[in-house]
Short mmCIF file of C-alpha atoms and ligand atoms in Angstrom, two decimals:
data_model
loop_
_atom_site.label_atom_id
_atom_site.label_comp_id
_atom_site.label_asym_id
_atom_site.label_seq_id
_atom_site.Cartn_x
_atom_site.Cartn_y
_atom_site.Cartn_z
CA GLU A 26 0.00 0.00 0.00
CA ALA A 27 1.39 3.40 -0.97
CA ILE A 28 1.42 6.31 1.47
CA SER A 29 2.54 9.92 1.28
CA VAL A 30 5.49 11.14 3.32
CA ALA A 31 3.24 13.58 5.17
CA ASP A 32 0.73 10.83 6.08
CA PHE A 33 3.50 8.54 7.20
CA ALA A 34 4.94 11.26 9.38
CA LYS A 35 1.55 11.76 10.95
CA ALA A 36 1.08 8.02 11.49
CA VAL A 37 4.32 7.73 13.44
CA SER A 38 4.00 11.19 15.07
CA LYS A 39 7.22 12.54 13.61
CA LYS A 40 8.03 15.69 11.68
CA ALA A 41 7.80 15.24 7.91
CA THR A 42 11.25 16.74 7.51
CA GLU A 43 12.65 14.00 9.72
CA ILE A 44 11.06 11.35 7.51
CA VAL A 45 12.51 13.02 4.42
CA ALA A 46 15.94 12.91 6.04
CA LYS A 47 15.50 9.21 6.90
CA LEU A 48 14.46 8.51 3.33
CA ILE A 49 17.55 10.20 1.98
CA LYS A 50 19.64 7.92 4.20
CA LEU A 51 17.81 4.98 2.66
CA GLY A 52 18.72 6.38 -0.74
CA VAL A 53 15.23 7.62 -1.59
CA MET A 54 14.81 11.24 -2.64
CA ALA A 55 11.32 12.38 -1.70
CA ASN A 56 9.49 15.56 -0.78
CA ILE A 57 6.70 15.82 1.76
CA ASN A 58 3.80 15.28 -0.60
CA GLN A 59 5.43 12.46 -2.49
CA VAL A 60 3.97 8.99 -2.30
CA ILE A 61 6.34 6.26 -1.22
CA ASP A 62 5.75 2.64 -2.16
CA ALA A 63 4.74 -0.11 0.24
CA GLU A 64 8.21 -1.62 0.42
CA THR A 65 9.87 1.65 1.40
CA ALA A 66 7.07 2.32 3.88
CA GLU A 67 7.76 -1.06 5.52
CA LEU A 68 11.45 -0.21 5.75
CA LEU A 69 10.63 3.10 7.36
CA ALA A 70 8.05 1.51 9.61
CA ASP A 71 10.70 -0.92 10.87
CA GLU A 72 12.93 2.04 11.66
CA TYR A 73 10.20 3.55 13.78
CA GLY A 74 9.08 0.28 15.27
CA ALA A 75 5.63 1.01 13.93
CA MET A 76 3.67 -1.25 11.70
CA VAL A 77 2.05 -0.18 8.49
CA GLU A 78 -0.77 -2.36 9.73
CA ILE A 79 -1.51 0.17 12.47
CA ARG A 80 -1.95 3.00 10.07
CA LYS A 81 -4.46 0.98 8.08
CA LEU A 82 -6.45 0.74 11.26
CA ASP A 83 -6.28 4.43 12.01
CA HIS A 84 -9.41 6.51 12.10
CA GLU A 85 -8.40 8.51 9.11
CA HIS A 86 -8.73 5.47 6.93
CA LEU A 87 -11.78 4.13 8.65
CA LEU A 88 -14.34 5.82 6.46
CA SER A 89 -12.17 6.07 3.42
CA THR A 90 -13.52 3.70 0.85
CA GLU A 91 -10.61 4.28 -1.50
CA ASP A 92 -9.26 0.76 -1.12
CA ASP A 93 -12.69 -0.78 -1.56
CA ILE A 94 -13.69 -2.26 -4.86
CA GLN A 95 -16.15 0.12 -6.49
CA GLU A 96 -18.71 -2.59 -7.27
CA ASN A 97 -18.90 -3.52 -3.61
CA LEU A 98 -19.84 -0.02 -2.46
CA GLN A 99 -23.44 0.40 -1.42
CA SER A 100 -25.47 3.24 0.05
CA ARG A 101 -25.40 3.32 3.83
CA SER A 102 -27.75 4.97 6.33
CA PRO A 103 -26.83 8.36 7.79
CA ILE A 104 -25.44 8.68 11.33
CA VAL A 105 -26.93 11.64 13.18
CA THR A 106 -26.03 13.62 16.32
CA ILE A 107 -28.44 16.05 17.97
CA MET A 108 -27.02 19.32 19.33
CA GLY A 109 -28.36 22.55 20.76
CA HIS A 110 -28.64 24.78 23.81
CA VAL A 111 -29.60 23.27 27.15
CA ASP A 112 -33.37 22.83 27.60
CA HIS A 113 -34.12 23.42 23.93
CA GLY A 114 -35.36 19.82 23.63
CA LYS A 115 -32.49 17.52 22.53
CA THR A 116 -33.42 14.70 24.90
CA SER A 117 -37.13 15.10 24.21
CA LEU A 118 -36.46 14.86 20.48
CA LEU A 119 -34.34 11.71 20.88
CA ASP A 120 -37.06 10.17 23.06
CA SER A 121 -39.82 11.08 20.69
CA ILE A 122 -37.94 9.66 17.69
CA ARG A 123 -37.14 6.50 19.61
CA SER A 124 -40.62 5.88 20.91
CA SER A 125 -42.28 6.44 17.55
CA ALA A 126 -39.77 4.00 16.11
CA VAL A 127 -40.74 1.45 18.72
CA VAL A 128 -44.42 1.91 17.96
CA THR A 129 -43.90 1.30 14.26
CA GLY A 130 -41.12 -1.25 14.75
CA GLU A 131 -41.25 -4.86 15.79
CA ALA A 132 -43.51 -5.62 18.71
CA GLY A 133 -42.14 -6.61 22.08
CA GLY A 134 -38.90 -4.73 21.80
CA ILE A 135 -37.91 -2.85 24.91
CA THR A 136 -35.45 -0.16 23.95
CA GLN A 137 -32.05 -0.39 25.55
CA HIS A 138 -29.77 2.55 26.05
CA ILE A 139 -26.64 1.30 24.35
CA GLY A 140 -25.23 4.65 23.14
CA ALA A 141 -26.86 4.70 19.74
CA TYR A 142 -29.96 3.40 18.05
CA ASN A 143 -31.40 2.74 14.64
CA VAL A 144 -34.69 4.11 13.41
CA ASP A 145 -36.42 2.09 10.70
CA LEU A 146 -38.46 4.30 8.38
CA GLY A 147 -39.65 1.36 6.30
CA SER A 148 -38.81 0.39 2.71
CA GLY A 149 -35.18 -0.13 3.60
CA LYS A 150 -34.65 3.39 4.93
CA LYS A 151 -32.87 3.72 8.26
CA ILE A 152 -31.22 6.41 10.36
CA ALA A 153 -28.71 5.83 13.17
CA PHE A 154 -28.86 8.28 16.08
CA LEU A 155 -26.13 8.77 18.64
CA ASP A 156 -27.66 8.71 22.08
CA THR A 157 -25.43 11.27 23.77
CA PRO A 158 -26.63 14.63 22.51
CA GLY A 159 -24.58 17.82 22.59
CA HIS A 160 -21.39 19.12 21.11
CA GLU A 161 -19.26 18.20 24.15
CA ALA A 162 -19.48 14.45 23.53
CA PHE A 163 -19.26 14.99 19.78
CA THR A 164 -16.01 16.94 19.99
CA GLN A 165 -14.55 14.71 22.68
CA MET A 166 -14.89 11.78 20.29
CA ARG A 167 -13.48 13.88 17.49
CA ALA A 168 -10.47 14.81 19.60
CA ARG A 169 -9.77 11.07 19.74
CA GLY A 170 -9.85 10.99 15.97
CA ALA A 171 -13.34 9.54 15.61
CA LYS A 172 -15.63 10.63 12.82
CA VAL A 173 -19.02 9.28 13.71
CA THR A 174 -21.50 11.85 12.50
CA ASP A 175 -22.75 12.49 8.97
CA ILE A 176 -25.41 15.04 9.86
CA VAL A 177 -25.99 17.31 12.87
CA ILE A 178 -29.52 18.19 13.92
CA LEU A 179 -29.39 21.60 15.58
CA VAL A 180 -32.32 21.98 17.97
CA VAL A 181 -33.38 25.57 18.66
CA ALA A 182 -36.38 26.37 20.84
CA ALA A 183 -38.73 28.67 18.96
CA ASP A 184 -39.63 30.55 22.15
CA ASP A 185 -36.02 31.16 23.14
CA GLY A 186 -34.03 31.58 19.94
CA VAL A 187 -30.30 31.38 19.39
CA MET A 188 -28.34 30.98 22.64
CA PRO A 189 -24.61 30.62 23.51
CA GLN A 190 -24.59 26.83 23.21
CA THR A 191 -26.47 27.07 19.92
CA ILE A 192 -23.53 29.05 18.59
CA GLU A 193 -21.02 26.63 20.11
CA ALA A 194 -22.82 23.72 18.47
CA ILE A 195 -22.73 25.47 15.08
CA ASN A 196 -19.00 26.12 15.41
CA HIS A 197 -18.25 22.57 16.52
CA ALA A 198 -20.24 21.09 13.62
CA LYS A 199 -18.59 23.48 11.16
CA ALA A 200 -15.10 22.67 12.44
CA ALA A 201 -15.90 19.02 11.77
CA GLY A 202 -17.27 19.84 8.33
CA VAL A 203 -20.60 18.18 9.14
CA PRO A 204 -23.77 19.58 7.53
CA ILE A 205 -26.46 20.99 9.81
CA ILE A 206 -30.23 20.55 9.65
CA VAL A 207 -32.09 22.99 11.88
CA ALA A 208 -34.99 21.65 13.95
CA VAL A 209 -37.00 24.59 15.27
CA ASN A 210 -38.57 23.02 18.36
CA LYS A 211 -41.45 23.86 20.71
CA ILE A 212 -43.64 25.29 17.95
CA ASP A 213 -46.63 24.22 20.06
CA LYS A 214 -45.86 27.04 22.48
CA PRO A 215 -47.96 30.20 22.14
CA ASP A 216 -44.90 32.46 22.13
CA ALA A 217 -43.06 30.39 19.52
CA ASN A 218 -41.41 32.50 16.85
CA PRO A 219 -39.79 30.27 14.20
CA GLN A 220 -39.22 33.23 11.86
CA ARG A 221 -36.98 34.87 14.42
CA VAL A 222 -34.91 31.69 14.76
CA MET A 223 -34.42 31.63 10.98
CA GLN A 224 -33.36 35.24 10.99
CA GLU A 225 -30.86 34.78 13.80
CA LEU A 226 -29.37 31.68 12.18
CA ALA A 227 -29.28 33.19 8.71
CA GLU A 228 -26.83 35.71 10.15
CA ARG A 229 -24.63 32.77 11.07
CA ASP A 230 -24.34 31.28 7.61
CA LEU A 231 -27.31 28.97 7.98
CA LEU A 232 -29.42 30.57 5.26
CA PRO A 233 -32.73 28.71 4.82
CA GLU A 234 -33.60 27.17 1.46
CA GLU A 235 -36.69 29.36 1.17
CA TRP A 236 -34.43 32.41 1.34
CA GLY A 237 -32.08 31.14 -1.34
CA GLY A 238 -29.71 29.28 0.98
CA THR A 239 -28.95 25.59 1.39
CA THR A 240 -29.87 24.90 5.02
CA ILE A 241 -32.91 22.73 5.70
CA TYR A 242 -35.22 23.98 8.48
CA CYS A 243 -37.96 21.86 10.07
CA ASN A 244 -40.57 23.14 12.50
CA ILE A 245 -41.20 20.54 15.16
CA SER A 246 -42.62 19.90 18.59
CA ALA A 247 -40.75 17.12 20.32
CA LYS A 248 -43.33 17.12 23.08
CA GLU A 249 -46.46 17.03 20.90
CA ARG A 250 -44.71 14.97 18.22
CA ILE A 251 -45.39 17.43 15.45
CA GLY A 252 -43.20 17.40 12.35
CA ILE A 253 -41.05 14.44 13.40
CA ASP A 254 -41.79 12.40 10.25
CA ASN A 255 -40.93 15.38 8.10
CA LEU A 256 -37.65 15.82 9.98
CA MET A 257 -36.81 12.16 9.29
CA GLU A 258 -37.53 12.68 5.60
CA MET A 259 -35.32 15.74 5.50
CA ILE A 260 -32.49 13.73 7.09
CA MET A 261 -32.88 11.13 4.34
CA LEU A 262 -32.85 13.89 1.74
CA GLN A 263 -29.63 15.35 3.14
CA ALA A 264 -28.16 11.83 3.27
CA GLU A 265 -28.94 11.35 -0.40
CA ILE A 266 -27.09 14.56 -1.21
CA LEU A 267 -24.11 13.33 0.80
CA ASP A 268 -24.15 10.06 -1.15
CA LEU A 269 -22.92 7.98 1.80
CA LYS A 270 -21.28 4.72 0.82
CA ALA A 271 -19.80 1.68 2.51
CA ASN A 272 -18.66 -1.79 1.56
CA PRO A 273 -20.63 -4.44 3.48
CA GLU A 274 -18.38 -7.16 2.01
CA ARG A 275 -15.24 -6.20 3.87
CA GLU A 276 -14.08 -6.85 7.44
CA ALA A 277 -15.79 -4.46 9.86
CA ARG A 278 -14.45 -1.10 11.01
CA GLY A 279 -16.24 1.22 13.36
CA THR A 280 -16.08 3.30 16.51
CA VAL A 281 -16.72 2.49 20.15
CA VAL A 282 -19.56 4.74 21.34
CA GLU A 283 -19.95 3.34 24.83
CA SER A 284 -18.56 0.58 27.01
CA LYS A 285 -19.11 -0.67 30.51
CA LEU A 286 -18.48 -3.52 32.92
CA ASP A 287 -21.72 -5.36 33.46
CA LYS A 288 -22.05 -7.51 36.60
CA GLN A 289 -23.65 -10.39 34.72
CA ARG A 290 -22.27 -10.08 31.23
CA GLY A 291 -18.74 -8.76 31.83
CA ALA A 292 -17.22 -6.19 29.49
CA VAL A 293 -19.83 -4.82 27.10
CA SER A 294 -18.99 -2.41 24.29
CA THR A 295 -21.28 -0.68 21.87
CA ILE A 296 -19.64 -0.46 18.48
CA LEU A 297 -21.09 1.60 15.70
CA VAL A 298 -20.12 -0.29 12.56
CA GLN A 299 -19.20 2.20 9.83
CA ASN A 300 -17.77 0.05 7.10
CA GLY A 301 -17.88 -3.67 6.45
CA THR A 302 -19.91 -6.26 8.35
CA LEU A 303 -19.23 -7.37 11.92
CA ARG A 304 -19.98 -11.03 12.58
CA LYS A 305 -20.22 -13.27 15.60
CA GLY A 306 -16.87 -15.07 15.93
CA ASP A 307 -14.83 -12.22 14.44
CA ILE A 308 -11.65 -11.13 16.21
CA VAL A 309 -12.05 -7.44 16.94
CA ILE A 310 -9.67 -4.89 18.39
CA ALA A 311 -11.08 -1.80 20.10
CA GLY A 312 -8.58 0.76 21.31
CA THR A 313 -6.05 -1.32 23.23
CA CYS A 314 -8.51 -4.12 23.98
CA TYR A 315 -9.41 -7.10 21.84
CA GLY A 316 -11.30 -10.36 21.76
CA ARG A 317 -13.51 -12.73 19.83
CA VAL A 318 -17.09 -11.54 19.42
CA ARG A 319 -18.97 -14.00 21.63
CA ALA A 320 -22.42 -12.47 21.23
CA MET A 321 -23.99 -9.39 19.68
CA PHE A 322 -27.22 -7.56 20.46
CA ASP A 323 -29.04 -4.82 18.59
CA ASP A 324 -30.52 -1.67 20.18
CA ARG A 325 -33.61 -3.66 21.25
CA GLY A 326 -31.49 -6.22 23.08
CA LYS A 327 -32.19 -8.83 20.41
CA PRO A 328 -29.32 -11.25 19.68
CA ILE A 329 -27.96 -10.87 16.17
CA ASN A 330 -25.26 -12.63 14.18
CA GLU A 331 -24.09 -9.82 11.97
CA ALA A 332 -24.19 -6.04 11.73
CA GLY A 333 -23.59 -4.04 8.56
CA PRO A 334 -22.58 -0.39 8.00
CA SER A 335 -24.26 2.32 10.14
CA THR A 336 -25.48 -0.26 12.67
CA PRO A 337 -24.86 0.09 16.41
CA VAL A 338 -24.32 -3.23 18.21
CA GLU A 339 -23.56 -4.34 21.71
CA VAL A 340 -20.59 -6.66 21.64
CA LEU A 341 -19.59 -9.26 24.23
CA GLY A 342 -16.18 -10.90 24.24
CA ILE A 343 -13.75 -7.99 24.28
CA ASN A 344 -11.20 -8.30 27.09
CA GLY A 345 -11.72 -4.84 28.58
CA VAL A 346 -13.56 -1.55 28.34
CA PRO A 347 -12.28 0.63 25.50
CA GLU A 348 -13.00 4.36 25.56
CA ALA A 349 -15.72 6.13 23.62
CA GLY A 350 -14.18 7.29 20.37
CA ASP A 351 -11.76 4.36 20.15
CA LEU A 352 -11.50 2.72 16.80
CA ALA A 353 -12.81 -0.83 16.46
CA ALA A 354 -11.67 -3.10 13.67
CA VAL A 355 -11.73 -6.75 12.73
CA VAL A 356 -8.36 -8.41 12.23
CA ALA A 357 -7.32 -11.78 10.84
CA ASP A 358 -6.50 -13.65 14.04
CA GLU A 359 -5.83 -13.36 17.73
CA LYS A 360 -2.06 -13.18 17.28
CA THR A 361 -2.36 -10.12 15.06
CA ALA A 362 -4.81 -8.56 17.52
CA ARG A 363 -2.38 -9.08 20.39
CA GLN A 364 0.51 -7.61 18.41
CA ILE A 365 -1.42 -4.54 17.37
CA CYS A 366 -2.68 -3.93 20.88
CA THR A 367 0.81 -4.18 22.34
CA SER A 368 2.29 -1.71 19.88
CA ARG A 369 -0.71 0.55 20.32
CA GLU A 370 -0.15 0.59 24.05
CA GLU A 371 3.48 1.53 23.40
CA LYS A 372 2.39 4.17 20.95
CA VAL A 373 -0.01 5.59 23.51
CA LYS A 374 2.77 5.65 26.10
CA ASN A 375 5.12 7.34 23.65
CA THR A 376 2.65 9.98 22.61
CA GLU A 377 2.00 10.68 26.26
CA LEU A 378 5.69 11.33 26.76
CA THR A 379 6.26 13.45 23.70
CA SER A 380 3.60 16.01 22.90
CA LYS A 381 1.14 14.89 20.27
CA GLY A 382 2.49 16.94 17.42
CA LYS A 383 -0.21 19.54 17.96
CA MET A 384 -0.01 22.99 16.46
CA THR A 385 1.71 25.59 18.64
CA LEU A 386 2.60 29.20 17.99
CA ASP A 387 6.24 28.33 18.66
CA ASP A 388 6.21 25.87 15.77
CA LEU A 389 4.17 28.00 13.38
CA PHE A 390 7.17 29.37 11.55
CA SER A 391 8.78 25.96 10.92
CA HIS A 392 5.44 24.53 9.78
CA MET A 393 5.06 27.44 7.40
CA GLN A 394 8.53 26.85 6.01
CA SER A 395 8.04 23.15 5.47
CA GLY A 396 4.67 23.87 3.90
CA THR A 397 2.81 21.53 6.25
CA ILE A 398 0.33 24.19 7.31
CA LYS A 399 -2.03 26.28 5.20
CA GLU A 400 -4.13 27.79 7.92
CA LEU A 401 -3.99 28.33 11.65
CA GLY A 402 -7.16 27.55 13.56
CA ILE A 403 -7.83 29.84 16.50
CA ILE A 404 -10.32 29.67 19.36
CA ILE A 405 -10.86 32.93 21.23
CA LYS A 406 -12.29 33.08 24.74
CA ALA A 407 -12.63 36.47 26.41
CA ASP A 408 -14.19 37.99 29.52
CA VAL A 409 -16.77 39.79 27.42
CA HIS A 410 -18.16 39.30 23.91
CA GLY A 411 -16.89 42.68 22.77
CA SER A 412 -13.25 41.74 23.38
CA ALA A 413 -13.61 38.40 21.62
CA GLU A 414 -15.12 40.21 18.63
CA ALA A 415 -12.38 42.83 18.63
CA ILE A 416 -9.62 40.22 18.67
CA ALA A 417 -11.34 38.18 15.95
CA THR A 418 -11.71 41.26 13.76
CA SER A 419 -8.08 42.27 14.08
CA LEU A 420 -6.89 38.73 13.42
CA GLU A 421 -9.20 38.25 10.46
CA LYS A 422 -7.74 41.20 8.65
CA PHE A 423 -4.25 40.04 9.41
CA PRO A 424 -2.25 40.14 6.19
CA SER A 425 -0.48 36.92 5.30
CA ASP A 426 -0.12 35.21 1.97
CA GLN A 427 1.26 32.06 3.56
CA VAL A 428 -1.08 31.12 6.37
CA LYS A 429 -4.75 31.90 6.69
CA LEU A 430 -5.98 32.61 10.20
CA ARG A 431 -9.29 30.89 10.78
CA ILE A 432 -11.39 31.72 13.83
CA ILE A 433 -13.04 28.39 14.65
CA HIS A 434 -14.90 29.62 17.69
CA LYS A 435 -15.16 32.74 19.79
CA GLY A 436 -17.12 33.34 22.95
CA ALA A 437 -17.27 34.81 26.42
CA GLY A 438 -16.18 32.89 29.50
CA GLY A 439 -13.28 30.83 30.82
CA ILE A 440 -11.52 28.17 28.77
CA THR A 441 -13.35 24.85 29.19
CA GLU A 442 -12.53 21.21 28.47
CA THR A 443 -14.83 21.43 25.47
CA ASP A 444 -12.78 24.32 24.08
CA VAL A 445 -9.62 22.25 24.51
CA ASN A 446 -11.20 19.24 22.80
CA LEU A 447 -12.30 21.44 19.91
CA ALA A 448 -8.76 22.82 19.62
CA SER A 449 -7.31 19.33 19.79
CA ALA A 450 -9.70 17.93 17.19
CA SER A 451 -9.13 20.86 14.84
CA ASN A 452 -5.40 21.28 15.52
CA ALA A 453 -6.06 24.83 16.66
CA ILE A 454 -4.60 27.07 19.34
CA ILE A 455 -6.56 28.84 22.10
CA ILE A 456 -6.30 32.51 22.92
CA GLY A 457 -7.65 33.58 26.30
CA PHE A 458 -8.23 37.26 26.93
CA SER A 459 -8.67 38.36 30.55
CA VAL A 460 -9.82 34.81 31.33
CA ARG A 461 -8.16 31.69 32.70
CA ALA A 462 -8.44 28.04 31.83
CA GLU A 463 -10.58 25.98 34.19
CA PRO A 464 -8.26 23.61 36.14
CA LYS A 465 -9.52 20.51 34.31
CA ALA A 466 -9.18 22.29 30.97
CA ALA A 467 -5.62 23.30 31.76
CA GLU A 468 -4.81 19.71 32.64
CA LEU A 469 -6.35 18.42 29.42
CA ALA A 470 -4.50 21.03 27.36
CA GLN A 471 -1.25 19.94 28.94
CA ARG A 472 -2.00 16.29 28.21
CA GLU A 473 -3.12 16.92 24.64
CA GLY A 474 -0.35 19.38 23.85
CA VAL A 475 -2.85 22.13 23.01
CA ASP A 476 -1.28 25.60 22.96
CA VAL A 477 -3.18 27.95 25.30
CA ARG A 478 -2.08 31.61 25.35
CA LEU A 479 -3.36 34.11 27.87
CA TYR A 480 -3.40 37.88 27.31
CA ASN A 481 -4.66 41.08 28.85
CA ILE A 482 -3.85 43.50 26.05
CA ILE A 483 -5.38 43.05 22.59
CA TYR A 484 -2.39 44.56 20.86
CA GLU A 485 -0.17 41.81 22.28
CA VAL A 486 -2.30 39.07 20.74
CA VAL A 487 -1.81 40.49 17.27
CA GLU A 488 1.84 41.17 17.98
CA ASP A 489 2.50 37.56 19.07
CA ILE A 490 0.83 36.07 15.99
CA LYS A 491 2.87 38.39 13.82
CA LYS A 492 6.08 37.39 15.55
CA ALA A 493 5.16 33.70 15.33
CA MET A 494 4.70 34.03 11.57
CA GLU A 495 8.10 35.59 11.24
CA GLY A 496 9.73 33.00 13.47
CA LEU A 497 10.61 35.65 16.02
CA LEU A 498 8.40 34.56 18.89
CA ASP A 499 10.19 34.07 22.17
CA LYS A 500 9.78 30.43 23.17
CA GLN A 501 7.18 29.99 25.85
CA VAL A 502 8.46 27.87 28.71
P1 LIG B 605 -32.34 19.30 26.48
O1 LIG B 605 -31.67 19.92 27.65
O2 LIG B 605 -31.99 20.03 25.21
O3 LIG B 605 -32.12 17.83 26.35
O4 LIG B 605 -33.91 19.57 26.66
P2 LIG B 605 -35.05 18.58 27.17
O5 LIG B 605 -35.41 17.61 26.11
O6 LIG B 605 -34.68 18.04 28.50
O7 LIG B 605 -36.27 19.59 27.30
C1 LIG B 605 -36.27 20.67 28.19
C2 LIG B 605 -37.68 21.04 28.58
O8 LIG B 605 -38.40 21.49 27.44
C3 LIG B 605 -38.47 19.88 29.17
O9 LIG B 605 -39.23 20.35 30.22
C4 LIG B 605 -39.34 19.42 28.02
O10 LIG B 605 -40.54 18.86 28.44
C5 LIG B 605 -39.58 20.72 27.28
N1 LIG B 605 -39.84 20.52 25.85
C6 LIG B 605 -39.07 19.83 24.98
N2 LIG B 605 -39.61 19.85 23.75
C7 LIG B 605 -40.75 20.56 23.83
C8 LIG B 605 -41.76 20.94 22.88
O11 LIG B 605 -41.73 20.60 21.70
N3 LIG B 605 -42.79 21.70 23.36
C9 LIG B 605 -42.87 22.11 24.66
N4 LIG B 605 -43.91 22.85 25.01
N5 LIG B 605 -41.94 21.76 25.56
C10 LIG B 605 -40.91 21.00 25.18
#
């Protein structure tokens, strides 16, 4: 399998320039974007004690269908996450979707909370919903490298309008490049004003279709179950546009969405299969755990023997509890599984020792020179909205032909764990203005190698970025 120098560098957490140097020693002249053949990759992999096998099992390649045979690719159901401000009705919407699905679905099924569930719309149409709503869980998984959402449903209460967490949700979905469908909820309320919601969101790049934009809006009441069927249809419509594909013929790959130790059943993991088909008896690795699939259950607790793409399943037989966001993949045999897990554990240890190769202002200049960075993602948190705006404005008009500054998120308040996860997932830095990082957030930033910079004078923010671009920034200790 061929791989580019840049991808290889990423896979073994080294600088691309270092790989280029190694290649030269091996007698191969290559630049960063060049593709090296499988044999050379193996040689290099040996040097780094990594296995090419590991990379194949990395998240980045999980959803890539490039090595699948075209004829085997089939449409798959969309995977959906619900986001929105607190109390705007995320949980109510999930419940109302689930219970209507139970009513129309097979009789006798008691729904189990396994972290995700499938809704059958009939005539072969299905939607998978993740059970943990909100952008915090979404971005936490993303910070681990997981990509488990095709479409975000943004719930906005029609009597309350756009709120701080609505904006956060938009920014988190955008940073992930996931399309948004707006569900304007609580339209049963007398003071509901869906028009106002549209107006407020149109200002944030979510221009409704009826106003010439591309964003789908649905008026719903999660409580009174109004407009739910229409919302489901709109999800299917968006899914069609996305043209989601998977290859049910291959060995399964997916993501762990939940796992727990059950008194009776032992270690239980919910895996959302994203490509391939998972079968009873398969050897599966999940994070640094592995095992033979002893039994599988669907979201109704019904035993099943196989699960295709976009299906969440409870799996018994894994020798531990992997973390949500861990990659799950089927491998040939137990020996391979053991080997991969051992080297993964080492890799985890190593990446904990070295920083994770995250973007920092100190490194900006060298990244610019080696051409490995085109834009610098920035998250701004300030004591008041006005300051965040002011910093964003001055950074946005920052002149640079080499690196684009992209404000991923800006808001008022201290730096939270969710901010750090967003920065980690988007390889961005965080600028705090007259605020501090919450203790847990500071800890996480340290662990993840996320660059957090604190300021009290706006001018100094701009000055530091300028210096960083010129390679003149004093190293922060
Ligand atoms: P979450 O925090 O976003 O998960 O919001 P919840 O689903 O917990 O809902 C918050 C409150 O709004 C609860 O008291 C719900 O009963 C209420 N609620 C949710 N959806 C609707 C709706 O469509 N109409 C009305 N009137 N109330 C709703």
